[in-house]
CSV table of C-alpha atoms in Angstrom, one decimal:
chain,number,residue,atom,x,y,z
A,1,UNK,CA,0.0,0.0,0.0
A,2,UNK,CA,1.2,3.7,-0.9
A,3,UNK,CA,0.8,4.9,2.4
A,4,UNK,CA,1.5,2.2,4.6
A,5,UNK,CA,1.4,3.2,8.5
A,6,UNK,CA,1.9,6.7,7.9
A,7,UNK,CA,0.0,9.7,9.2
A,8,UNK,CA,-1.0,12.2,6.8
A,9,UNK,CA,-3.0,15.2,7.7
A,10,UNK,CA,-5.3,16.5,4.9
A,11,UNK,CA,-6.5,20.3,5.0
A,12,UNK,CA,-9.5,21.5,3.2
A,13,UNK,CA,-12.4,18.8,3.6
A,14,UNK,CA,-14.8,19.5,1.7
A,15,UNK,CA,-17.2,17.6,-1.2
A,16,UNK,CA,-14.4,17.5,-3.7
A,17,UNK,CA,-11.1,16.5,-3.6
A,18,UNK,CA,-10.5,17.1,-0.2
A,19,UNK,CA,-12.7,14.4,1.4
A,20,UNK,CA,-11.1,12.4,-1.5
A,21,UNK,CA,-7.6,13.0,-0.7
A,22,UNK,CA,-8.0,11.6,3.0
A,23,UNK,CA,-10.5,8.4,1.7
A,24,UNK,CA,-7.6,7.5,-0.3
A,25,UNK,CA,-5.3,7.9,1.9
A,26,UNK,CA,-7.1,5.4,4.2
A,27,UNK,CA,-7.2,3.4,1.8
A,28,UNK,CA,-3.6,3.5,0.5
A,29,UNK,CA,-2.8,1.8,4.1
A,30,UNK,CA,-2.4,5.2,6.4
A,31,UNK,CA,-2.3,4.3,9.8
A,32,UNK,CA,-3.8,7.6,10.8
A,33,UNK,CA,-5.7,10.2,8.8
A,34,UNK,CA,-6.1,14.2,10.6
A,35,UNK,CA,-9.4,15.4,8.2
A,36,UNK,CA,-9.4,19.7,8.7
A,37,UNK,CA,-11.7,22.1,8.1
A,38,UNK,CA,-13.5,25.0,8.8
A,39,UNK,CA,-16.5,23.1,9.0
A,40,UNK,CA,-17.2,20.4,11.6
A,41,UNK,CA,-19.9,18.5,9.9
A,42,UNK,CA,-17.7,17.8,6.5
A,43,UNK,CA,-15.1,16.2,8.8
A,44,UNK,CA,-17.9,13.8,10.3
A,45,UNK,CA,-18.6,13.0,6.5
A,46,UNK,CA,-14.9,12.3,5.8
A,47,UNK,CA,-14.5,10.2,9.2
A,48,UNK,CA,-17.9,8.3,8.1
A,49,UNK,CA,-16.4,7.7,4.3
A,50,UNK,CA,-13.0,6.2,5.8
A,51,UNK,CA,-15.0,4.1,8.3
A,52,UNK,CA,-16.9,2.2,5.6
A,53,UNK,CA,-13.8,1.1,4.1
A,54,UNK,CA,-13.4,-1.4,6.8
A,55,UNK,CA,-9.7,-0.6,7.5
A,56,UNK,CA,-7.8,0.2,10.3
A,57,UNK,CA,-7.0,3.9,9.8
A,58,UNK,CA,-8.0,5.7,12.9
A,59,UNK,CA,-9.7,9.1,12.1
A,60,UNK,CA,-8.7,12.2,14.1
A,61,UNK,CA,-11.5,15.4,13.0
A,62,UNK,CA,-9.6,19.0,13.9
A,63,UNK,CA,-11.8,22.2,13.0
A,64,UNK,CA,-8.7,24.4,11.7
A,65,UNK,CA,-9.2,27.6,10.3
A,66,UNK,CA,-5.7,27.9,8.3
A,67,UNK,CA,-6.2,31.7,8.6
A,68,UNK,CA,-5.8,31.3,12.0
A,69,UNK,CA,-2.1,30.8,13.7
A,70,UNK,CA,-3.6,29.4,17.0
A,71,UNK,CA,-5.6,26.7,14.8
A,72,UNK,CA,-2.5,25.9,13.0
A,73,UNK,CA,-0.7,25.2,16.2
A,74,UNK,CA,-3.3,23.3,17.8
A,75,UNK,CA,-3.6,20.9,14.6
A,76,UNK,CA,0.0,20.1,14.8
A,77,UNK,CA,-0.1,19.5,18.0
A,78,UNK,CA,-3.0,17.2,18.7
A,79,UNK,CA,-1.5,15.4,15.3
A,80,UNK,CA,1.1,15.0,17.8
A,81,UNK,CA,-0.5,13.8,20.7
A,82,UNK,CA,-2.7,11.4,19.1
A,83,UNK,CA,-0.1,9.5,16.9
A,84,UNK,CA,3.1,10.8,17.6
A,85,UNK,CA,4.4,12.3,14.8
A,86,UNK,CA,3.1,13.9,11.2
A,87,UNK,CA,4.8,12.0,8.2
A,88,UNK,CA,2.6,13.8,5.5
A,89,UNK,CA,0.7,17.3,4.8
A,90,UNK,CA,-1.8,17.3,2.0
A,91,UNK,CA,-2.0,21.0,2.0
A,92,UNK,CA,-5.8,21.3,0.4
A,93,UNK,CA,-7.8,24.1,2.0
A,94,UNK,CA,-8.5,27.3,-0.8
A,95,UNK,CA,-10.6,29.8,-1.0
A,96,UNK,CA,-11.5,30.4,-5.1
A,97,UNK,CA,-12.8,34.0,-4.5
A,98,UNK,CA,-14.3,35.5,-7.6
A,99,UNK,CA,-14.3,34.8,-11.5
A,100,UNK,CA,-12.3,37.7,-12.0
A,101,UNK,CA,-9.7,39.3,-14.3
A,102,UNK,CA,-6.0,41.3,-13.5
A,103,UNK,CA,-7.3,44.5,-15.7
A,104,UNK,CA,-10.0,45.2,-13.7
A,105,UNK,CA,-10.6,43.0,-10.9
A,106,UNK,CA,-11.4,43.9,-7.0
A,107,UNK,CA,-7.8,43.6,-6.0
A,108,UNK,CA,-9.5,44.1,-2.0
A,109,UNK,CA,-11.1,40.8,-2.9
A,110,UNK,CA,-7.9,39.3,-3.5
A,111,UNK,CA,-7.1,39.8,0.2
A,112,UNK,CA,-9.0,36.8,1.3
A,113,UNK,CA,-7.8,34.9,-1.3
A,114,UNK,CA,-4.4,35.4,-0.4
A,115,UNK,CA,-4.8,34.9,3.0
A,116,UNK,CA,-6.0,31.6,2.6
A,117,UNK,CA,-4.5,29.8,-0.3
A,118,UNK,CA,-0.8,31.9,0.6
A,119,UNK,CA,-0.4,32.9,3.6
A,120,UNK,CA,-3.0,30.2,5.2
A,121,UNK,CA,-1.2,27.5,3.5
A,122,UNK,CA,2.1,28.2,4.8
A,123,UNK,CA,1.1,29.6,8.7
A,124,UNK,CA,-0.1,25.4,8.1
A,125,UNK,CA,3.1,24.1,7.2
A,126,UNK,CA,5.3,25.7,9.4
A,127,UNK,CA,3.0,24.8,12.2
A,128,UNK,CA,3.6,20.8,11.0
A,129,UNK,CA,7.6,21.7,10.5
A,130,UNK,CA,8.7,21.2,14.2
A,131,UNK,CA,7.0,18.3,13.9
A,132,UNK,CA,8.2,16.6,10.5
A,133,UNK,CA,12.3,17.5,11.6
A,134,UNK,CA,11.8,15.0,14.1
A,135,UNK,CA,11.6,12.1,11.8
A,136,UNK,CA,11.2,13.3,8.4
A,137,UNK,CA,8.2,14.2,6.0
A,138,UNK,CA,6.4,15.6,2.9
A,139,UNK,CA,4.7,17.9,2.0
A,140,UNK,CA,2.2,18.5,-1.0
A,141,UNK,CA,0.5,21.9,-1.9
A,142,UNK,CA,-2.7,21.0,-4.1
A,143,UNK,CA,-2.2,23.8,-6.6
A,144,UNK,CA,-4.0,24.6,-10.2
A,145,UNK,CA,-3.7,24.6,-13.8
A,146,UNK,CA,-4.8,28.1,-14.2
A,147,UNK,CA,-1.1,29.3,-12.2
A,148,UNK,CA,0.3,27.9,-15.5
A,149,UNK,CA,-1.8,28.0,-18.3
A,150,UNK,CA,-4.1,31.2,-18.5
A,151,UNK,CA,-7.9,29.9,-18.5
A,152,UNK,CA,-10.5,31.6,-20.4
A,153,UNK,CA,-12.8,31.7,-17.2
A,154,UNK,CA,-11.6,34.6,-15.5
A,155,UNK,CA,-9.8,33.0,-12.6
A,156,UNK,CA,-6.9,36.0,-11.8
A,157,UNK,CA,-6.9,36.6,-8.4
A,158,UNK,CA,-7.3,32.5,-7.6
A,159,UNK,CA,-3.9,31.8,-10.3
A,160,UNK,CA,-2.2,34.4,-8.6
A,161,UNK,CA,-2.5,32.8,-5.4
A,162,UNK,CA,-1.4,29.6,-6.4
A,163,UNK,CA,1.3,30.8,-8.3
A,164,UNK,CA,2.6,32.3,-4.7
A,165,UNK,CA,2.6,29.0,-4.0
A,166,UNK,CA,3.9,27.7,-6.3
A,167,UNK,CA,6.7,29.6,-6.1
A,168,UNK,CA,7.1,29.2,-2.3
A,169,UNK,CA,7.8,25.4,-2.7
A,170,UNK,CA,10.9,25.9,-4.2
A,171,UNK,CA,12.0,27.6,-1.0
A,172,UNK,CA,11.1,25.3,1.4
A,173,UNK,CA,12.0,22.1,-0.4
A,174,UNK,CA,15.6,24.1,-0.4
A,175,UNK,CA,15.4,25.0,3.5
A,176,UNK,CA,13.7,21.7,4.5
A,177,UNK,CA,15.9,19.4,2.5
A,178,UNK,CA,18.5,18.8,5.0
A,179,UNK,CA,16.1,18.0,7.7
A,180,UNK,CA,14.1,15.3,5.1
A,181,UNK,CA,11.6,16.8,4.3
A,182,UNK,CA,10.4,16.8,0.7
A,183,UNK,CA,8.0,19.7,-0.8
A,184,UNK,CA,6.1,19.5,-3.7
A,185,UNK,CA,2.9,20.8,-5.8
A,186,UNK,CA,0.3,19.1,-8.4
A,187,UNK,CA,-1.9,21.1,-10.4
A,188,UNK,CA,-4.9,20.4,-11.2
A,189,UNK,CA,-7.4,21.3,-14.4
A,190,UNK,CA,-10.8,20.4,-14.9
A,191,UNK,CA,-12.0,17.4,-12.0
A,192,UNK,CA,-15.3,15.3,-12.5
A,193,UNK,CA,-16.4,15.4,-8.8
A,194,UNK,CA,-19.2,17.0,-6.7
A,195,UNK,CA,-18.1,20.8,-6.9
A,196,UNK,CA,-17.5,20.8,-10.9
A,197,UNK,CA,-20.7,18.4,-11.4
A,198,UNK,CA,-23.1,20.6,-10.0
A,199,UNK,CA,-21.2,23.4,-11.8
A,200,UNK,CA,-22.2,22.1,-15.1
A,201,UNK,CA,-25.5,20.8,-13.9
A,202,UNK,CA,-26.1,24.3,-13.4
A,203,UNK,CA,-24.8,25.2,-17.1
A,204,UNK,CA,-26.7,23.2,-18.8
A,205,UNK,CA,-29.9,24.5,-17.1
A,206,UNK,CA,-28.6,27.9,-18.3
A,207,UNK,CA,-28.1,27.3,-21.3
A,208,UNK,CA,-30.9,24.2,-22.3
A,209,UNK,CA,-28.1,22.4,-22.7
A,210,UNK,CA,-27.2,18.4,-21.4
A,211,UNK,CA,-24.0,17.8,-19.2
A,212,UNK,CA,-22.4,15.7,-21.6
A,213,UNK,CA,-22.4,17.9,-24.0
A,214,UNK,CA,-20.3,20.4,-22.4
A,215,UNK,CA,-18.3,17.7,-20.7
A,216,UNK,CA,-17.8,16.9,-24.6
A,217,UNK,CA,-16.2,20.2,-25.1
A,218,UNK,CA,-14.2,20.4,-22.3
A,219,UNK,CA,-12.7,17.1,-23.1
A,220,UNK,CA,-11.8,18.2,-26.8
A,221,UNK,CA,-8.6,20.1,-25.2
A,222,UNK,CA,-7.4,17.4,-23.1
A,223,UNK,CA,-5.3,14.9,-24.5
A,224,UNK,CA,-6.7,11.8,-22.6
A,225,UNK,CA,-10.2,12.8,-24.1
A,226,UNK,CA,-12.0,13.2,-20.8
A,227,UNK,CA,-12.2,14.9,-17.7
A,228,UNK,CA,-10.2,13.1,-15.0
A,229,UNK,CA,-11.7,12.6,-11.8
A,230,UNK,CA,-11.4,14.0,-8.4
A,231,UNK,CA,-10.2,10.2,-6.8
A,232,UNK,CA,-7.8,10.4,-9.9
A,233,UNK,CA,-6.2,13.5,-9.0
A,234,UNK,CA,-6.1,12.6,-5.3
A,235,UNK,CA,-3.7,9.7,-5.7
A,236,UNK,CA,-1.6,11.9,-7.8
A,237,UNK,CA,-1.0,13.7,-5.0
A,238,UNK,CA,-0.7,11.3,-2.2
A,239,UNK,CA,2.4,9.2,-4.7
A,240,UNK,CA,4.2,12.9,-4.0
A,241,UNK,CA,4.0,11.9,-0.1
A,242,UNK,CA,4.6,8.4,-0.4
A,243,UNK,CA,8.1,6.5,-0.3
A,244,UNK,CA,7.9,5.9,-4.2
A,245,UNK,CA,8.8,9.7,-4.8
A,246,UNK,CA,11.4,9.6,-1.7
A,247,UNK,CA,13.6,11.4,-4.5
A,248,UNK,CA,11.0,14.4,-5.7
A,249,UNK,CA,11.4,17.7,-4.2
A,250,UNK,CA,11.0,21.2,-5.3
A,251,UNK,CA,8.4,19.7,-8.3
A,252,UNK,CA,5.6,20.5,-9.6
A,253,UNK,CA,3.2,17.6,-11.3
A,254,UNK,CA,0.1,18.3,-13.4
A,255,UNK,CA,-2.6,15.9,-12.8
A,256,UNK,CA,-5.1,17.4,-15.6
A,257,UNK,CA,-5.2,14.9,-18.2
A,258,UNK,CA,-2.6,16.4,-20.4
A,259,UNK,CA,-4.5,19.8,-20.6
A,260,UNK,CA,-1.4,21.3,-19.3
A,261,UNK,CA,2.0,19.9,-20.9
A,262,UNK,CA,5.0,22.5,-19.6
């Protein structure tokens, strides 16, 4: 199993890829999944979801805030308490903020989106860091095909973010390196899941139109001829904190079907 008896804390819960990041984590062997999120009934769902496995992976829930420095420390450290030590951080939470463009955006709306997806992300990491040096880690940043490729959706204050991000991994897979800690970031495009389903469902009612049809025209610009799913992404991301990429740090993989080729 990928995971094996490790403990890997996911951040961001949610309907999407976050619930689906710690269900396949469970069931990729992890002795211990930490499910965060603003939102305490999203981390029952998650515990629920890992349960009917039928494994052993013991659930712990933690309401965390990312915004919030004391939230950050108090994950960490009931992480801690209740296993002993963090092996992996799936760094998930986001806030998308609005469908916006650089030439005339909000930019006081990109505040929040900062705080979250930047400066939220990291407060999160350095509050596993103390952590991780004691025996070693990695560390993933879920990041986005739009810090890469410029969509057509209007998405300038959310890229912007990410590319932060983006940019900040190549720092601390340089300044966590010695200690054995790896960094890394996969970017994701278009995911067949809850969020993006009822975002089309809601398209097509728009526009008298049927899903498939404009899953059909999504699909025409990505290579493997279909929209990947949100389960598919989420092992993408959970092979940059197993022991099979024990060499990868500092990179950045795009799990979007081939929409994205650097």
């Amino acid at each position: 199993m990928l995971l094996k008896d490790k403990i890997v804390v996911v951040s961001g819960i949610g309907p999407g890829l976050g619930v689906k990041l710690a269900v396949e984590a469970a069931r990729e062997g992890a002795a211990g999944v930490v499910v965060a999120a603003r939102s305490g009934d999203k981390l029952e769902d998650a515990e629920a979801r890992i349960k009917a496995l039928g494994g052993k992976t013991r659930v712990l829930r933690q309401v965390c805030d990312i915004t919030q420095a004391q939230d950050c420390a108090a994950l960490a450290a009931n992480t801690a308490r209740t296993f002993g030590r963090v092996d992996a951080l799936v760094n998930s939470a986001f806030v998308h903020g609005e469908m916006d463009y650089a030439s005339s955006a909000n930019l006081d709306a990109w505040h929040a989106v900062l705080d979250t997806n930047l400066i939220g992300t990291l407060r999160l990491t350095q509050a596993v860091i103390p952590e991780m040096k004691k025996t070693g880690g990695a560390i993933v940043m879920i990041n986005t095909m739009a810090a890469r490729k410029v969509p057509p959706l209007g998405e300038a204050g959310y890229a912007a973010s990410k590319a932060a991000l983006a940019n900040s991994v190549k720092w601390l897979a340089k300044e966590l390196g010695p200690s054995n800690i790896r960094v890394n970031s996969v970017h994701m495009g278009w995911m067949w899941g809850a969020p993006v389903q009822g975002y089309f469902e809601w398209q097509a009612r728009e526009h008298g139109v049927s899903v498939d049809s404009l899953k059909a025209q999504v699909a025409v610009d990505i290579p493997l001829g279909r929209i990947p799913t949100d389960d598919e992404c989420a092992r993408a991301a959970l092979f940059l904190v197993s022991d099979y990429a024990s060499a990868v740090t500092g990179a950045a993989l795009d799990a979007n079907g081939g929409a994205y080729m650097p």
